[in-house]
PDB file of C-alpha atoms in Angstrom:
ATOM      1  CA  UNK A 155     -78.546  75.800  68.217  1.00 51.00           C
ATOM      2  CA  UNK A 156     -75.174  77.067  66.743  1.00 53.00           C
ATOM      3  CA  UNK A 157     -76.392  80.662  66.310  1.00 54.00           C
ATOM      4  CA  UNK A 158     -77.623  80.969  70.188  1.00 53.00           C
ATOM      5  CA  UNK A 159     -74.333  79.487  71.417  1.00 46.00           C
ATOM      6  CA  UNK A 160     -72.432  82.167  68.907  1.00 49.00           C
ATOM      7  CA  UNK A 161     -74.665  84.864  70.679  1.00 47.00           C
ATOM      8  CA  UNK A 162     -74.029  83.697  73.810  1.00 42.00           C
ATOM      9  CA  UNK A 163     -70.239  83.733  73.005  1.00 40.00           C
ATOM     10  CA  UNK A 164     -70.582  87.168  71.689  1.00 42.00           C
ATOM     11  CA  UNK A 165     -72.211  88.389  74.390  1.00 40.00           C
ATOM     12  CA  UNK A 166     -69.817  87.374  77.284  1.00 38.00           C
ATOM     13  CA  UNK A 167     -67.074  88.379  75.095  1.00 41.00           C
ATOM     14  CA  UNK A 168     -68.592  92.177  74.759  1.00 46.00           C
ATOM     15  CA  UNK A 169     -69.360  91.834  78.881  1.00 40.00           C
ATOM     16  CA  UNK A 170     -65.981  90.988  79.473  1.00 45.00           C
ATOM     17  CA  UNK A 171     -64.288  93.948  77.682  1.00 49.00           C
ATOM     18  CA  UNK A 172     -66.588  96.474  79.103  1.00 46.00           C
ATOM     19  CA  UNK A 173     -65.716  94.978  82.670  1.00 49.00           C
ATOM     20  CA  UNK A 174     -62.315  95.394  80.875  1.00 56.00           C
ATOM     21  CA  UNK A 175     -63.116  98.451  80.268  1.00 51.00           C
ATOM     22  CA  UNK A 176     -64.216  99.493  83.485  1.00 50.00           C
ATOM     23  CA  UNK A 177     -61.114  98.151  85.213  1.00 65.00           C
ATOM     24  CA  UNK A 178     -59.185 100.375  82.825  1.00 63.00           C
ATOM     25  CA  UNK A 179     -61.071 103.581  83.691  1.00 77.00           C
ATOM     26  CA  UNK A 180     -61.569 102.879  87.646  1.00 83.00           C
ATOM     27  CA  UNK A 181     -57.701 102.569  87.674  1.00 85.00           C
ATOM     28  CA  UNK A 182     -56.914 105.712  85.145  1.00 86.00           C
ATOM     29  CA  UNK A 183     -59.318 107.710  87.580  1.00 85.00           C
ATOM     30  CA  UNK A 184     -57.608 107.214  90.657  1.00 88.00           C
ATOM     31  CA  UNK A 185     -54.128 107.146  89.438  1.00 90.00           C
ATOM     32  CA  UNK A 186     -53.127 109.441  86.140  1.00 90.00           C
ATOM     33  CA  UNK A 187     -56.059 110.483  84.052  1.00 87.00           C
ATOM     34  CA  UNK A 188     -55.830 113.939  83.726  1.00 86.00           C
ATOM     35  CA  UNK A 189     -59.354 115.018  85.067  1.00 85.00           C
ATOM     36  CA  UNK A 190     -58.879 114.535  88.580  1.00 82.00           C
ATOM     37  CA  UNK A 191     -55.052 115.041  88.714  1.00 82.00           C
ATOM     38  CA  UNK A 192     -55.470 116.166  92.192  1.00 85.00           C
ATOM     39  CA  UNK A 193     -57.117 113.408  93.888  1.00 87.00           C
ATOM     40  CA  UNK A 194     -54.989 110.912  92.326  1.00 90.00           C
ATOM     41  CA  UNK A 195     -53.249 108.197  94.501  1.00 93.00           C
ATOM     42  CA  UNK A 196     -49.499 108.026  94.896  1.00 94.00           C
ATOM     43  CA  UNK A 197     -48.010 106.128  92.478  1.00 93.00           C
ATOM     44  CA  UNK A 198     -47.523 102.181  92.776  1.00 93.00           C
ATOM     45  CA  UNK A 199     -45.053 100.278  91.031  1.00 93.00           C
ATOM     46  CA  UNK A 200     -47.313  97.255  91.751  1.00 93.00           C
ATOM     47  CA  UNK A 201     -50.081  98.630  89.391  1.00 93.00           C
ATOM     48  CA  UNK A 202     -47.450  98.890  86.352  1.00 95.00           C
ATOM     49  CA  UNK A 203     -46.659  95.080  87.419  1.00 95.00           C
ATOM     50  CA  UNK A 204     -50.011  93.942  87.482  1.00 91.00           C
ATOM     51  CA  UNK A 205     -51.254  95.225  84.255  1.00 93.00           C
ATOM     52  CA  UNK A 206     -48.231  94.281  82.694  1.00 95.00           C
ATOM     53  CA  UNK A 207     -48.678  90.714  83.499  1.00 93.00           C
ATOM     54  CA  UNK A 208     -52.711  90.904  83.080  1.00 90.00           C
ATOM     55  CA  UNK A 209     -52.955  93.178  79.963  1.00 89.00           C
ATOM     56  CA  UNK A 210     -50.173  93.385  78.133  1.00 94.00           C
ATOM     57  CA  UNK A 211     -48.344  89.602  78.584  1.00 93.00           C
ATOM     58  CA  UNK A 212     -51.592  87.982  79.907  1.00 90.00           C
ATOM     59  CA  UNK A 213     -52.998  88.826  76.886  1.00 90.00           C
ATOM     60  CA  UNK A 214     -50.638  87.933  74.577  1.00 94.00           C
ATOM     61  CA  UNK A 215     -50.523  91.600  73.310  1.00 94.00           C
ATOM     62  CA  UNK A 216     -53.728  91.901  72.830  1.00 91.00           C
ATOM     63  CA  UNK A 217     -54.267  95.287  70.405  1.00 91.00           C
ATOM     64  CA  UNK A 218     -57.560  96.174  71.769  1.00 86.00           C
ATOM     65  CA  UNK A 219     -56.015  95.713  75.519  1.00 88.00           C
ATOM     66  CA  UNK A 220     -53.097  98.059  75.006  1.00 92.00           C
ATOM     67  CA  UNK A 221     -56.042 100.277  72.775  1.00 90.00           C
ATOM     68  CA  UNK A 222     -57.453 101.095  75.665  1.00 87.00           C
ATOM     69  CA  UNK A 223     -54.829 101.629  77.570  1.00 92.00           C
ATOM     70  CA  UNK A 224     -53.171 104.164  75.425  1.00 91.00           C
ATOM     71  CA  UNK A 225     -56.318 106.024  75.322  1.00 88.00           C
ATOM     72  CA  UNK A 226     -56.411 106.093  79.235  1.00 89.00           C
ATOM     73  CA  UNK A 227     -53.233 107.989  78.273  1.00 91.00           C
ATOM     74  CA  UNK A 228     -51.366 105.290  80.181  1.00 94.00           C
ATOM     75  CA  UNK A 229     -48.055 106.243  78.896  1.00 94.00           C
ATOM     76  CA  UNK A 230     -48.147 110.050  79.444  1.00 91.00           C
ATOM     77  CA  UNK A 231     -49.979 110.450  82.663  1.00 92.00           C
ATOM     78  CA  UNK A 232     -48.340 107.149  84.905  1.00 94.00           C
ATOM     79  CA  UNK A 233     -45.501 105.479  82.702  1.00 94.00           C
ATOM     80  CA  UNK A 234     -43.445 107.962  81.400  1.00 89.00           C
ATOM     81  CA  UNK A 235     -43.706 110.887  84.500  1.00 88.00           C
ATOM     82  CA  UNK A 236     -42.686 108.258  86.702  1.00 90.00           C
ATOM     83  CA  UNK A 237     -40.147 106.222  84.839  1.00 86.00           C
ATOM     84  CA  UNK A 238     -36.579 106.081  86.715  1.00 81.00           C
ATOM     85  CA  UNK A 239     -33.924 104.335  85.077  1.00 70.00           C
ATOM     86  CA  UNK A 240     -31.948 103.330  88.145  1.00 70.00           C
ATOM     87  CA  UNK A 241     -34.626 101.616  89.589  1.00 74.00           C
ATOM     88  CA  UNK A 242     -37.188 101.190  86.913  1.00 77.00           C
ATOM     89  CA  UNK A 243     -38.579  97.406  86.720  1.00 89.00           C
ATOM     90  CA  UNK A 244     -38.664  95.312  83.572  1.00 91.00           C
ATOM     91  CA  UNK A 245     -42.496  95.346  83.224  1.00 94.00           C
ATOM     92  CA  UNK A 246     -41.918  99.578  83.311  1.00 94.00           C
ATOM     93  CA  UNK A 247     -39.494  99.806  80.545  1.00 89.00           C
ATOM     94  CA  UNK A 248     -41.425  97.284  78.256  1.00 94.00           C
ATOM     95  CA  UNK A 249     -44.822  98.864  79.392  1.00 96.00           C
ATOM     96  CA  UNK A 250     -43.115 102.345  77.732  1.00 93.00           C
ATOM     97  CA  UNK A 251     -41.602 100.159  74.766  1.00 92.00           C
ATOM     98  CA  UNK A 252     -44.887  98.507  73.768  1.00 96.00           C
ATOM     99  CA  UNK A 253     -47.535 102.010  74.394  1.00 95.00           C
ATOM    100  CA  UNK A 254     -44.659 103.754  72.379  1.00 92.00           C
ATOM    101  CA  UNK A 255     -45.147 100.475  69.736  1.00 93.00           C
ATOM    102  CA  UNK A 256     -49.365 101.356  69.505  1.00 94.00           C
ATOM    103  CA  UNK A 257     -49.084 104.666  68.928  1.00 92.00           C
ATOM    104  CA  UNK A 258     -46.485 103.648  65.763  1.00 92.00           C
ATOM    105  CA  UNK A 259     -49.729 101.041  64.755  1.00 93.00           C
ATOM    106  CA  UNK A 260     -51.698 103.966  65.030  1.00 91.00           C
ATOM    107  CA  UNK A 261     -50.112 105.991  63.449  1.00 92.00           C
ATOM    108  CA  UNK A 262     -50.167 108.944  65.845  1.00 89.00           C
ATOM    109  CA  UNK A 263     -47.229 111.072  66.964  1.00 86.00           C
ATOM    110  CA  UNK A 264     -45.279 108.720  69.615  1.00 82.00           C
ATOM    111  CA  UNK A 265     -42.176 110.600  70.126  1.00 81.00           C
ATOM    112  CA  UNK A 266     -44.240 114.198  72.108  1.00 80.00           C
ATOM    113  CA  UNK A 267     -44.296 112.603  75.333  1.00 78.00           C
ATOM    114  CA  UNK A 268     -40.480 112.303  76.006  1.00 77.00           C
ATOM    115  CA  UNK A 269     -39.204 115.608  74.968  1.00 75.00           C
ATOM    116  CA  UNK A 270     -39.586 116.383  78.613  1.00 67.00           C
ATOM    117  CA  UNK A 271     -37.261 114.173  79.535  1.00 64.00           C
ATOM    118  CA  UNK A 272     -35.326 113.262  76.394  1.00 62.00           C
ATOM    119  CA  UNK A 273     -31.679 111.805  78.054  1.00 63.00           C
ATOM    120  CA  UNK A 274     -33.916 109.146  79.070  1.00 62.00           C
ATOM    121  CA  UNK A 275     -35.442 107.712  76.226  1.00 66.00           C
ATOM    122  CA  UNK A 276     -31.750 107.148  75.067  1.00 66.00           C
ATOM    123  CA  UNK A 277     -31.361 105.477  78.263  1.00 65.00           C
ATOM    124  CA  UNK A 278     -34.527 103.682  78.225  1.00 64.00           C
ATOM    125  CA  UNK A 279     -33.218 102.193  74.594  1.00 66.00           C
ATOM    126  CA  UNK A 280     -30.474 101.501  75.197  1.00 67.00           C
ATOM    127  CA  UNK A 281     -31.269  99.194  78.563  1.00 63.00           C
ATOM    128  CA  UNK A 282     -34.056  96.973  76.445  1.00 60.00           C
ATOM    129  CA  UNK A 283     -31.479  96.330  74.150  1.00 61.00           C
ATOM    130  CA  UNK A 284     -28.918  94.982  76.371  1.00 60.00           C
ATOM    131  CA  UNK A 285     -31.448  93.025  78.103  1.00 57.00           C
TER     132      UNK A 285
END
């Protein structure tokens, strides 16, 4: 009896991060994954809201949540292009802080992404700090 209710655990675990997943991917396609740059939607403060609260936060940091959203190139394509410091919300900067903290985990170069616009990292730094 304990090994079917540990499959049936397992198994609604692995459905819920592939509807996860597919949550992740719908929203990457229609807003910043590089594919279809040209039928993306404007962008929406609201969507960096909402999966801050539901991914990052709601999760309690959860490594394979912000794993997939770094790989949805999160950061590059929707965070970072679209990051304004005057009127950039909380859930924005740390969105940038914590993607910028995975890619550290990982291991993988973090720092490529703002040498486009390298005052504001400084900026960006500087404002978490002070917070």
């Amino acid at each position: 009896m304990r090994a079917i209710k540990q499959i049936y655990i397992t198994f609604h675990i692995e459905l819920y991060n592939k509807s996860t997943w597919l949550q992740h991917s719908q929203l990457a396609n229609q807003y910043w994954s590089p594919q279809n740059k040209e039928s993306h939607l404007p962008y929406d403060a609201s969507i960096v809201e909402s999966i801050y609260q539901a991914e990052i936060l709601g999760s309690n940091f959860s490594v394979r949540r912000i794993m997939m959203l770094k790989f949805s190139e999160y950061l590059e394509n929707y965070l970072w292009p679209h990051y304004e410091t005057d009127e950039a919300m909380h859930a924005h900067m740390m969105s940038i802080i914590v993607m910028i903290n995975e890619k550290f985990r990982e291991r993988v170069p973090a720092w490529q992404v703002f040498l486009k616009k390298t005052r504001l990292i400084t900026r960006i730094l500087r404002t978490s700090t002070a917070r």
